Each structure stands twice: as structure tokens, then as C-alpha cells.
């Protein structure tokens, strides 16, 4: 193709993308009311092992959920369903980020507890996470981080369905000349994540929400993200929306003198991805932080980290830290309405991970195994 032909092809593609994204914004305008779990007779939890260390940490997470929700499982109020086929082998064989029959099994659940999945670098296979977040419209990625001895109690509301992620696999390229990706911010998509963050702040007595962007550079997308967050903030008297740029916020999080003053963060997808790994590291490592992907109809709970292929190669898989997926399980149990049980689990996790620390996972053979740590947590329940 010559240059003109590339331009024509890209223009056609851009028209398609723009139309699609406008239609997505339209669909968001007609969103149905969020699911009320107290009105669901039988809550179905899907369990998905994932790749790499996924099945190892998920095996322990399932034991934990079975113990915490023993009564509900016994009475049939909650059922657990194992989801088959969300493995890198099957996804590559089918050439689908999430094969249709897997998606169908997932859609038949109310919530999902999912081990990490592997995403090949390059190629065209999209990340299973990104696909699930989009297909199930899981727009709020909620990531709490706490360091009690320092007074750090952060919660990140990362927009989860837009930004660089939504069209990240559909950029244009003029080979040998240039490549271009697209970033999208919609009015409805931003409003709903902003509302989620401010609702959380209001319900939890927080007084400020940090709106973190790079609006000085990404003027259109981050510019409207900031504007919409401030419009939403106007409905929440007593809660201040504070503007920050992502670069200085990244620095702030390693500044011990000021970091504990931050409470709630709301931010576009990619910045949220990056800064939540930093925040998790401050808490004790990405192996310790849970992650909830919330939509109005579905929610998916997972570890913040990836499938750790290096641990598998090094023969260290059994030493994987299940804390992150345990935290995700706690968030899931809370989300489906069993607050007291979630509180009890949260307390056991804190006791084991922060206060008593009698069994410690290091990720190496000098530490406890994943199962030993699970036994330790379960002994506190
Ligand atoms: C996360 C992960 C994912 C992301 C990857 C696995 C696609 O890093 O959940 O933060 O980038 O969102
Ligand atoms: Mg990430």
C-alpha cells in the first residue's frame, strides 16, 4: 500500500471506532439499575484458576471461601461454580481472548473470583482481563491499600473500561513510518466512575478525592475527565475534589511526609494501572493487594498481580503469596452482602499479614508455601 492508501484505510477505521464508541456512550446512558444482592435468592460465585501461579493461589482461595461461607453454601444461598477453559493454551488455540463458551459460563454467575491470566506480548490476542472488563462492563477497578502503622488508608477508583485500554489493540500503523493508538474518554464513562468514588467517600466519611490525570498534556481526554469529576463533586458537599497530575502524585506516594493525607483517588485507566502497583508495593508488595472490578450487573475479584511465569520457571510456584487473592475474596464476600463475614476475614488477614506474622511467605523456598499460609489464615477464622 502507498501512503495515501494507508491514510484512507486509517480514516475508515477511525470512522468505525468513533461510531462504536459513540454507541457505547449511548448504551451507558440507558444503564439499568445495579443488581441488589439481597434480592437474589441464589448467589452464584464463579471460580477461575487462570494461568501460572493462578491455579495454586486459587486452590487456597477456594478453601478459604468454602470455610468463610460454609453456612451459605450449605443452605444453598451461595453456590460455587468452577469456570473451565480460561487458560492461555485454550485462548491461544481458539485465537480468542475469552472464548465464547467461557464467557457464557461467566455470564451465568453473579460474581467471579479469578486467578491471574497470562497475556502474550505483541501479537493480536487481547488481555483476558481487558476483554472481561469490557464484556461485563466492569467500569470501576477498586483497589484499597493500607499501611496502618503509617496511617495510610487509600482507596483507588481506577476507570476500567476506557482510556488507552479500550482501543489499545486497534491502533493504526504505517509500517516503517509511524504507529498510533487511541485513547477514549466518554462523558457517561467518566461520570459513573466519578460517582462511584464520591459515593465511597461519602459513605465512609472521607473529605477529599484526588482527581489524578495529566490534563496539562492530554487536553481532550484528561481535560474532560477532570471537568466531569468536578461536576460530580458539586453534588457532594463537604468532599473536596483535588486536582493532581500523575507525575507528581507518583512522587507523593513515596513521600512519607505527606502521603498519609490522601484518602480516595479517582483516575483514568492507565494511570490507575501504574499507580496502584506502586501503592501496593508500599503496602508490602503486589502480592498483598486485592482488586475488585465492579459493574452494575457483574463484578470480578482478582489479585492485583500477574501470573508470575518466572516463579513457575524457577520451580517456586508453591511459594506464591495468596494474600492478594485472599484480599480479593474478602472484597467479594463484602460485595455480595456478607459484611460480618468479610470483616472477620479482613481481621484474620490483618492479623496474619501485619500484626502476628507467624507464617511469612517470601516467594522463595525460605518462606512458607501458599498452602501453609492459607492454613495459618484459616486457623484464625
Ligand atoms: C491489572 C493488570 C492488567 C491491566 C493487565 C494484566 C492487563 O496489570 O489488573 O492492573 O493492565 O489492567
Ligand atoms: Mg496492573
GROMACS .gro file of C-alpha atoms and ligand atoms in nm:
model
  394
    1UNK     CA    1   0.000   0.000   0.000
    2UNK     CA    2   0.119   0.354  -0.061
    3UNK     CA    3   0.090   0.637   0.189
    4UNK     CA    4  -0.246   0.763   0.057
    5UNK     CA    5  -0.391   0.414   0.082
    6UNK     CA    6  -0.277   0.383   0.443
    7UNK     CA    7  -0.439   0.715   0.522
    8UNK     CA    8  -0.766   0.611   0.359
    9UNK     CA    9  -0.765   0.281   0.542
   10UNK     CA   10  -0.697   0.456   0.873
   11UNK     CA   11  -0.973   0.709   0.812
   12UNK     CA   12  -1.223   0.432   0.753
   13UNK     CA   13  -1.106   0.255   1.062
   14UNK     CA   14  -1.130   0.575   1.263
   15UNK     CA   15  -1.488   0.628   1.149
   16UNK     CA   16  -1.571   0.279   1.270
   17UNK     CA   17  -1.404   0.331   1.607
   18UNK     CA   18  -1.571   0.665   1.661
   19UNK     CA   19  -1.915   0.524   1.575
   20UNK     CA   20  -1.860   0.229   1.805
   21UNK     CA   21  -1.753   0.445   2.096
   22UNK     CA   22  -2.043   0.685   2.049
   23UNK     CA   23  -2.276   0.386   2.055
   24UNK     CA   24  -2.110   0.263   2.373
   25UNK     CA   25  -2.169   0.601   2.532
   26UNK     CA   26  -2.535   0.579   2.424
   27UNK     CA   27  -2.568   0.237   2.586
   28UNK     CA   28  -2.430   0.376   2.911
   29UNK     CA   29  -2.698   0.645   2.907
   30UNK     CA   30  -2.959   0.370   2.932
   31UNK     CA   31  -2.788   0.171   3.208
   32UNK     CA   32  -3.017  -0.048   3.416
   33UNK     CA   33  -3.030  -0.025   3.795
   34UNK     CA   34  -2.744  -0.201   3.976
   35UNK     CA   35  -2.803  -0.557   4.093
   36UNK     CA   36  -2.930  -0.582   4.450
   37UNK     CA   37  -2.780  -0.896   4.600
   38UNK     CA   38  -3.025  -0.905   4.888
   39UNK     CA   39  -3.295  -0.972   4.627
   40UNK     CA   40  -3.104  -1.257   4.458
   41UNK     CA   41  -3.212  -1.597   4.607
   42UNK     CA   42  -2.907  -1.786   4.498
   43UNK     CA   43  -2.577  -1.609   4.450
   44UNK     CA   44  -2.350  -1.785   4.204
   45UNK     CA   45  -1.976  -1.735   4.252
   46UNK     CA   46  -1.765  -1.838   3.952
   47UNK     CA   47  -1.413  -1.960   4.026
   48UNK     CA   48  -1.150  -1.929   3.761
   49UNK     CA   49  -0.797  -2.064   3.813
   50UNK     CA   50  -0.615  -1.871   3.542
   51UNK     CA   51  -0.254  -1.932   3.438
   52UNK     CA   52   0.088  -1.964   3.600
   53UNK     CA   53   0.058  -1.938   3.978
   54UNK     CA   54  -0.317  -1.873   3.932
   55UNK     CA   55  -0.443  -2.228   3.996
   56UNK     CA   56  -0.215  -2.257   4.302
   57UNK     CA   57  -0.337  -1.944   4.477
   58UNK     CA   58  -0.695  -2.007   4.364
   59UNK     CA   59  -0.698  -2.355   4.515
   60UNK     CA   60  -0.631  -2.195   4.854
   61UNK     CA   61  -0.874  -1.911   4.787
   62UNK     CA   62  -1.149  -2.165   4.720
   63UNK     CA   63  -1.075  -2.343   5.051
   64UNK     CA   64  -1.094  -2.007   5.225
   65UNK     CA   65  -1.425  -1.910   5.063
   66UNK     CA   66  -1.568  -2.252   5.146
   67UNK     CA   67  -1.476  -2.201   5.509
   68UNK     CA   68  -1.599  -1.841   5.540
   69UNK     CA   69  -1.926  -1.906   5.358
   70UNK     CA   70  -1.983  -2.259   5.491
   71UNK     CA   71  -2.336  -2.186   5.615
   72UNK     CA   72  -2.443  -2.011   5.295
   73UNK     CA   73  -2.305  -2.295   5.081
   74UNK     CA   74  -2.479  -2.549   5.299
   75UNK     CA   75  -2.815  -2.370   5.275
   76UNK     CA   76  -2.782  -2.312   4.902
   77UNK     CA   77  -2.791  -1.932   4.936
   78UNK     CA   78  -2.450  -1.928   4.765
   79UNK     CA   79  -2.314  -2.173   4.512
   80UNK     CA   80  -1.964  -2.208   4.372
   81UNK     CA   81  -1.912  -2.288   4.008
   82UNK     CA   82  -1.578  -2.374   3.852
   83UNK     CA   83  -1.525  -2.199   3.519
   84UNK     CA   84  -1.332  -2.410   3.270
   85UNK     CA   85  -1.124  -2.301   2.976
   86UNK     CA   86  -0.985  -1.958   3.063
   87UNK     CA   87  -0.629  -2.080   3.012
   88UNK     CA   88  -0.363  -1.936   2.785
   89UNK     CA   89  -0.343  -2.270   2.598
   90UNK     CA   90  -0.714  -2.271   2.518
   91UNK     CA   91  -0.723  -1.900   2.443
   92UNK     CA   92  -0.431  -1.927   2.201
   93UNK     CA   93  -0.574  -2.241   2.038
   94UNK     CA   94  -0.904  -2.063   1.978
   95UNK     CA   95  -0.744  -1.729   1.896
   96UNK     CA   96  -0.986  -1.564   2.141
   97UNK     CA   97  -0.901  -1.356   2.447
   98UNK     CA   98  -1.205  -1.510   2.616
   99UNK     CA   99  -1.362  -1.797   2.418
  100UNK     CA  100  -1.738  -1.767   2.375
  101UNK     CA  101  -1.825  -2.074   2.583
  102UNK     CA  102  -1.612  -1.943   2.869
  103UNK     CA  103  -1.785  -1.608   2.855
  104UNK     CA  104  -2.119  -1.787   2.865
  105UNK     CA  105  -2.024  -1.976   3.181
  106UNK     CA  106  -1.908  -1.649   3.336
  107UNK     CA  107  -2.226  -1.463   3.243
  108UNK     CA  108  -2.426  -1.730   3.424
  109UNK     CA  109  -2.257  -1.624   3.752
  110UNK     CA  110  -2.320  -1.318   3.966
  111UNK     CA  111  -1.959  -1.260   4.064
  112UNK     CA  112  -1.626  -1.406   3.970
  113UNK     CA  113  -1.311  -1.480   4.171
  114UNK     CA  114  -1.033  -1.508   3.920
  115UNK     CA  115  -0.667  -1.607   3.924
  116UNK     CA  116  -0.426  -1.408   3.705
  117UNK     CA  117  -0.423  -1.482   3.333
  118UNK     CA  118  -0.124  -1.457   3.101
  119UNK     CA  119  -0.122  -1.206   2.815
  120UNK     CA  120   0.123  -1.270   2.532
  121UNK     CA  121   0.337  -0.968   2.446
  122UNK     CA  122   0.276  -0.846   2.093
  123UNK     CA  123   0.051  -1.045   1.862
  124UNK     CA  124  -0.316  -0.966   1.848
  125UNK     CA  125  -0.455  -1.163   2.141
  126UNK     CA  126  -0.607  -0.912   2.380
  127UNK     CA  127  -0.563  -0.949   2.755
  128UNK     CA  128  -0.839  -1.167   2.904
  129UNK     CA  129  -0.875  -0.910   3.183
  130UNK     CA  130  -0.934  -0.627   2.945
  131UNK     CA  131  -1.186  -0.834   2.748
  132UNK     CA  132  -1.377  -0.938   3.060
  133UNK     CA  133  -1.383  -0.586   3.195
  134UNK     CA  134  -1.528  -0.466   2.866
  135UNK     CA  135  -1.769  -0.755   2.803
  136UNK     CA  136  -1.910  -0.742   3.156
  137UNK     CA  137  -1.885  -0.363   3.171
  138UNK     CA  138  -1.681  -0.369   3.492
  139UNK     CA  139  -1.614   0.000   3.498
  140UNK     CA  140  -1.474   0.055   3.845
  141UNK     CA  141  -1.145  -0.101   3.940
  142UNK     CA  142  -1.135  -0.058   4.316
  143UNK     CA  143  -0.802  -0.113   4.488
  144UNK     CA  144  -0.761  -0.046   4.859
  145UNK     CA  145  -0.415  -0.006   5.012
  146UNK     CA  146  -0.349   0.021   5.384
  147UNK     CA  147  -0.042   0.071   5.597
  148UNK     CA  148  -0.196   0.110   5.943
  149UNK     CA  149   0.127   0.194   6.127
  150UNK     CA  150   0.175   0.492   5.896
  151UNK     CA  151  -0.188   0.597   5.892
  152UNK     CA  152  -0.220   0.514   5.521
  153UNK     CA  153  -0.573   0.422   5.420
  154UNK     CA  154  -0.603   0.472   5.046
  155UNK     CA  155  -0.861   0.355   4.801
  156UNK     CA  156  -0.815   0.386   4.427
  157UNK     CA  157  -1.108   0.415   4.188
  158UNK     CA  158  -0.947   0.340   3.855
  159UNK     CA  159  -1.164   0.377   3.546
  160UNK     CA  160  -1.156   0.030   3.399
  161UNK     CA  161  -1.319   0.028   3.056
  162UNK     CA  162  -1.185   0.333   2.872
  163UNK     CA  163  -0.868   0.534   2.821
  164UNK     CA  164  -0.580   0.368   2.640
  165UNK     CA  165  -0.724   0.025   2.709
  166UNK     CA  166  -1.046   0.034   2.512
  167UNK     CA  167  -0.881   0.063   2.170
  168UNK     CA  168  -0.532  -0.048   2.267
  169UNK     CA  169  -0.541  -0.343   2.027
  170UNK     CA  170  -0.683  -0.136   1.742
  171UNK     CA  171  -0.435   0.133   1.661
  172UNK     CA  172  -0.306   0.217   1.314
  173UNK     CA  173   0.037   0.169   1.169
  174UNK     CA  174   0.217   0.290   0.861
  175UNK     CA  175   0.496   0.030   0.858
  176UNK     CA  176   0.842   0.178   0.889
  177UNK     CA  177   0.692   0.525   0.940
  178UNK     CA  178   0.467   0.556   1.243
  179UNK     CA  179   0.223   0.391   1.482
  180UNK     CA  180  -0.075   0.549   1.653
  181UNK     CA  181  -0.301   0.427   1.932
  182UNK     CA  182  -0.620   0.585   2.053
  183UNK     CA  183  -0.737   0.697   2.394
  184UNK     CA  184  -1.106   0.745   2.468
  185UNK     CA  185  -1.285   0.924   2.749
  186UNK     CA  186  -1.663   0.930   2.738
  187UNK     CA  187  -1.897   1.155   2.928
  188UNK     CA  188  -2.100   0.868   3.079
  189UNK     CA  189  -1.796   0.653   3.142
  190UNK     CA  190  -1.629   0.925   3.345
  191UNK     CA  191  -1.941   1.030   3.529
  192UNK     CA  192  -2.007   0.680   3.657
  193UNK     CA  193  -1.653   0.622   3.788
  194UNK     CA  194  -1.653   0.967   3.949
  195UNK     CA  195  -1.986   0.892   4.116
  196UNK     CA  196  -1.853   0.560   4.243
  197UNK     CA  197  -1.552   0.733   4.401
  198UNK     CA  198  -1.756   1.013   4.558
  199UNK     CA  199  -2.022   0.769   4.682
  200UNK     CA  200  -1.750   0.572   4.852
  201UNK     CA  201  -1.606   0.890   5.005
  202UNK     CA  202  -1.947   0.995   5.133
  203UNK     CA  203  -2.036   0.654   5.275
  204UNK     CA  204  -1.702   0.630   5.453
  205UNK     CA  205  -1.669   0.979   5.597
  206UNK     CA  206  -1.387   1.085   5.364
  207UNK     CA  207  -1.336   1.453   5.294
  208UNK     CA  208  -1.128   1.460   4.980
  209UNK     CA  209  -1.097   1.283   4.648
  210UNK     CA  210  -0.777   1.325   4.447
  211UNK     CA  211  -0.852   1.352   4.074
  212UNK     CA  212  -0.531   1.234   3.910
  213UNK     CA  213  -0.466   1.299   3.540
  214UNK     CA  214  -0.218   1.452   3.301
  215UNK     CA  215  -0.465   1.711   3.180
  216UNK     CA  216  -0.187   1.959   3.107
  217UNK     CA  217  -0.082   1.732   2.820
  218UNK     CA  218  -0.376   1.507   2.734
  219UNK     CA  219  -0.604   1.803   2.699
  220UNK     CA  220  -0.913   1.647   2.547
  221UNK     CA  221  -0.941   1.316   2.730
  222UNK     CA  222  -0.792   1.402   3.068
  223UNK     CA  223  -0.934   1.751   3.039
  224UNK     CA  224  -1.289   1.619   3.028
  225UNK     CA  225  -1.214   1.360   3.294
  226UNK     CA  226  -1.117   1.643   3.531
  227UNK     CA  227  -1.411   1.861   3.436
  228UNK     CA  228  -1.664   1.582   3.486
  229UNK     CA  229  -1.516   1.483   3.822
  230UNK     CA  230  -1.563   1.842   3.940
  231UNK     CA  231  -1.921   1.847   3.812
  232UNK     CA  232  -1.992   1.530   4.006
  233UNK     CA  233  -1.815   1.668   4.315
  234UNK     CA  234  -2.065   1.954   4.323
  235UNK     CA  235  -2.328   1.702   4.439
  236UNK     CA  236  -2.118   1.602   4.739
  237UNK     CA  237  -2.087   1.895   4.976
  238UNK     CA  238  -1.807   1.853   5.228
  239UNK     CA  239  -1.598   1.642   4.994
  240UNK     CA  240  -1.332   1.828   4.805
  241UNK     CA  241  -1.209   1.730   4.458
  242UNK     CA  242  -0.835   1.798   4.445
  243UNK     CA  243  -0.656   1.804   4.109
  244UNK     CA  244  -0.319   1.637   4.079
  245UNK     CA  245  -0.101   1.539   3.789
  246UNK     CA  246   0.005   1.178   3.775
  247UNK     CA  247   0.379   1.250   3.773
  248UNK     CA  248   0.381   1.445   4.098
  249UNK     CA  249   0.130   1.205   4.255
  250UNK     CA  250   0.369   0.920   4.179
  251UNK     CA  251   0.632   1.114   4.372
  252UNK     CA  252   0.389   1.199   4.653
  253UNK     CA  253   0.323   0.833   4.722
  254UNK     CA  254   0.687   0.779   4.814
  255UNK     CA  255   0.696   1.098   5.021
  256UNK     CA  256   0.643   0.983   5.378
  257UNK     CA  257   0.572   1.336   5.498
  258UNK     CA  258   0.255   1.381   5.302
  259UNK     CA  259   0.132   1.051   5.169
  260UNK     CA  260  -0.094   0.957   5.457
  261UNK     CA  261  -0.315   1.261   5.393
  262UNK     CA  262  -0.454   1.113   5.072
  263UNK     CA  263  -0.781   0.926   5.104
  264UNK     CA  264  -0.967   0.845   4.784
  265UNK     CA  265  -0.823   0.861   4.432
  266UNK     CA  266  -1.012   0.865   4.106
  267UNK     CA  267  -0.817   0.830   3.785
  268UNK     CA  268  -0.820   0.720   3.422
  269UNK     CA  269  -0.736   0.361   3.337
  270UNK     CA  270  -0.365   0.361   3.253
  271UNK     CA  271  -0.256   0.596   3.531
  272UNK     CA  272  -0.464   0.385   3.769
  273UNK     CA  273  -0.294   0.070   3.648
  274UNK     CA  274   0.052   0.209   3.712
  275UNK     CA  275  -0.001   0.391   4.038
  276UNK     CA  276  -0.187   0.101   4.204
  277UNK     CA  277   0.116  -0.123   4.156
  278UNK     CA  278   0.326   0.147   4.321
  279UNK     CA  279   0.076   0.179   4.604
  280UNK     CA  280   0.061  -0.199   4.652
  281UNK     CA  281   0.438  -0.208   4.677
  282UNK     CA  282   0.420   0.048   4.959
  283UNK     CA  283   0.174  -0.179   5.139
  284UNK     CA  284   0.410  -0.476   5.121
  285UNK     CA  285   0.420  -0.587   4.760
  286UNK     CA  286   0.186  -0.652   4.470
  287UNK     CA  287   0.132  -0.995   4.624
  288UNK     CA  288  -0.067  -0.832   4.903
  289UNK     CA  289  -0.323  -0.610   4.732
  290UNK     CA  290  -0.671  -0.713   4.621
  291UNK     CA  291  -0.857  -0.577   4.326
  292UNK     CA  292  -1.228  -0.552   4.255
  293UNK     CA  293  -1.369  -0.490   3.908
  294UNK     CA  294  -1.719  -0.363   3.961
  295UNK     CA  295  -2.002  -0.312   3.719
  296UNK     CA  296  -2.372  -0.262   3.778
  297UNK     CA  297  -2.457  -0.625   3.695
  298UNK     CA  298  -2.136  -0.821   3.743
  299UNK     CA  299  -1.823  -0.796   3.950
  300UNK     CA  300  -1.492  -0.972   3.920
  301UNK     CA  301  -1.240  -1.002   4.202
  302UNK     CA  302  -0.877  -1.080   4.143
  303UNK     CA  303  -0.521  -1.044   4.262
  304UNK     CA  304  -0.355  -0.720   4.153
  305UNK     CA  305  -0.052  -0.909   4.019
  306UNK     CA  306   0.004  -1.123   3.711
  307UNK     CA  307   0.053  -1.496   3.660
  308UNK     CA  308   0.426  -1.483   3.756
  309UNK     CA  309   0.564  -1.713   3.484
  310UNK     CA  310   0.911  -1.668   3.630
  311UNK     CA  311   0.808  -1.831   3.956
  312UNK     CA  312   0.687  -2.132   3.756
  313UNK     CA  313   1.014  -2.149   3.558
  314UNK     CA  314   1.217  -2.127   3.877
  315UNK     CA  315   1.014  -2.405   4.039
  316UNK     CA  316   0.883  -2.167   4.307
  317UNK     CA  317   0.513  -2.183   4.228
  318UNK     CA  318   0.421  -2.345   4.559
  319UNK     CA  319   0.571  -2.046   4.738
  320UNK     CA  320   0.339  -1.796   4.569
  321UNK     CA  321   0.176  -1.548   4.804
  322UNK     CA  322  -0.202  -1.593   4.820
  323UNK     CA  323  -0.259  -1.269   5.019
  324UNK     CA  324  -0.369  -1.070   4.718
  325UNK     CA  325  -0.633  -1.319   4.608
  326UNK     CA  326  -0.745  -1.361   4.972
  327UNK     CA  327  -0.796  -0.985   4.993
  328UNK     CA  328  -0.995  -1.010   4.668
  329UNK     CA  329  -1.207  -1.287   4.824
  330UNK     CA  330  -1.277  -1.063   5.122
  331UNK     CA  331  -1.389  -0.782   4.890
  332UNK     CA  332  -1.613  -1.025   4.703
  333UNK     CA  333  -1.776  -1.155   5.020
  334UNK     CA  334  -1.841  -0.796   5.125
  335UNK     CA  335  -1.979  -0.704   4.783
  336UNK     CA  336  -2.239  -0.983   4.787
  337UNK     CA  337  -2.366  -0.864   5.120
  338UNK     CA  338  -2.200  -1.075   5.390
  339UNK     CA  339  -2.042  -0.784   5.571
  340UNK     CA  340  -1.980  -0.951   5.905
  341UNK     CA  341  -1.807  -1.246   5.746
  342UNK     CA  342  -1.596  -1.014   5.533
  343UNK     CA  343  -1.499  -0.816   5.846
  344UNK     CA  344  -1.395  -1.137   6.019
  345UNK     CA  345  -1.186  -1.240   5.721
  346UNK     CA  346  -1.033  -0.892   5.695
  347UNK     CA  347  -0.932  -0.915   6.058
  348UNK     CA  348  -0.773  -1.260   6.007
  349UNK     CA  349  -0.582  -1.126   5.705
  350UNK     CA  350  -0.452  -0.831   5.905
  351UNK     CA  351  -0.358  -1.049   6.197
  352UNK     CA  352  -0.160  -1.284   5.973
  353UNK     CA  353  -0.014  -1.029   5.734
  354UNK     CA  354   0.054  -0.735   5.962
  355UNK     CA  355   0.023  -0.799   6.334
  356UNK     CA  356   0.128  -1.151   6.428
  357UNK     CA  357   0.316  -1.259   6.112
  358UNK     CA  358   0.396  -1.606   6.248
  359UNK     CA  359   0.397  -1.757   5.899
  360UNK     CA  360   0.557  -1.547   5.627
  361UNK     CA  361   0.551  -1.600   5.251
  362UNK     CA  362   0.857  -1.460   5.076
  363UNK     CA  363   0.802  -1.600   4.728
  364UNK     CA  364   1.116  -1.811   4.776
  365UNK     CA  365   1.191  -2.150   4.929
  366UNK     CA  366   1.298  -1.983   5.255
  367UNK     CA  367   0.941  -1.873   5.314
  368UNK     CA  368   0.617  -2.056   5.382
  369UNK     CA  369   0.426  -2.220   5.100
  370UNK     CA  370   0.099  -2.087   4.969
  371UNK     CA  371  -0.087  -2.371   5.142
  372UNK     CA  372   0.091  -2.318   5.474
  373UNK     CA  373  -0.007  -1.954   5.469
  374UNK     CA  374  -0.367  -2.046   5.385
  375UNK     CA  375  -0.374  -2.286   5.681
  376UNK     CA  376  -0.246  -2.005   5.902
  377UNK     CA  377  -0.519  -1.764   5.788
  378UNK     CA  378  -0.784  -2.031   5.823
  379UNK     CA  379  -0.670  -2.107   6.178
  380UNK     CA  380  -0.770  -1.751   6.270
  381UNK     CA  381  -1.128  -1.788   6.147
  382LIG     C1  382  -0.402  -0.501   3.624
  382LIG     C2  383  -0.315  -0.566   3.523
  382LIG     C3  384  -0.386  -0.566   3.389
  382LIG     C4  385  -0.405  -0.422   3.346
  382LIG     C5  386  -0.316  -0.646   3.280
  382LIG     C6  387  -0.299  -0.789   3.322
  382LIG     C7  388  -0.388  -0.637   3.150
  382LIG     O1  389  -0.191  -0.504   3.516
  382LIG     O2  390  -0.511  -0.552   3.650
  382LIG     O3  391  -0.362  -0.398   3.678
  382LIG     O4  392  -0.318  -0.364   3.281
  382LIG     O5  393  -0.509  -0.368   3.379
  383LIG    MG1  394  -0.164  -0.350   3.659
   0.00000   0.00000   0.00000
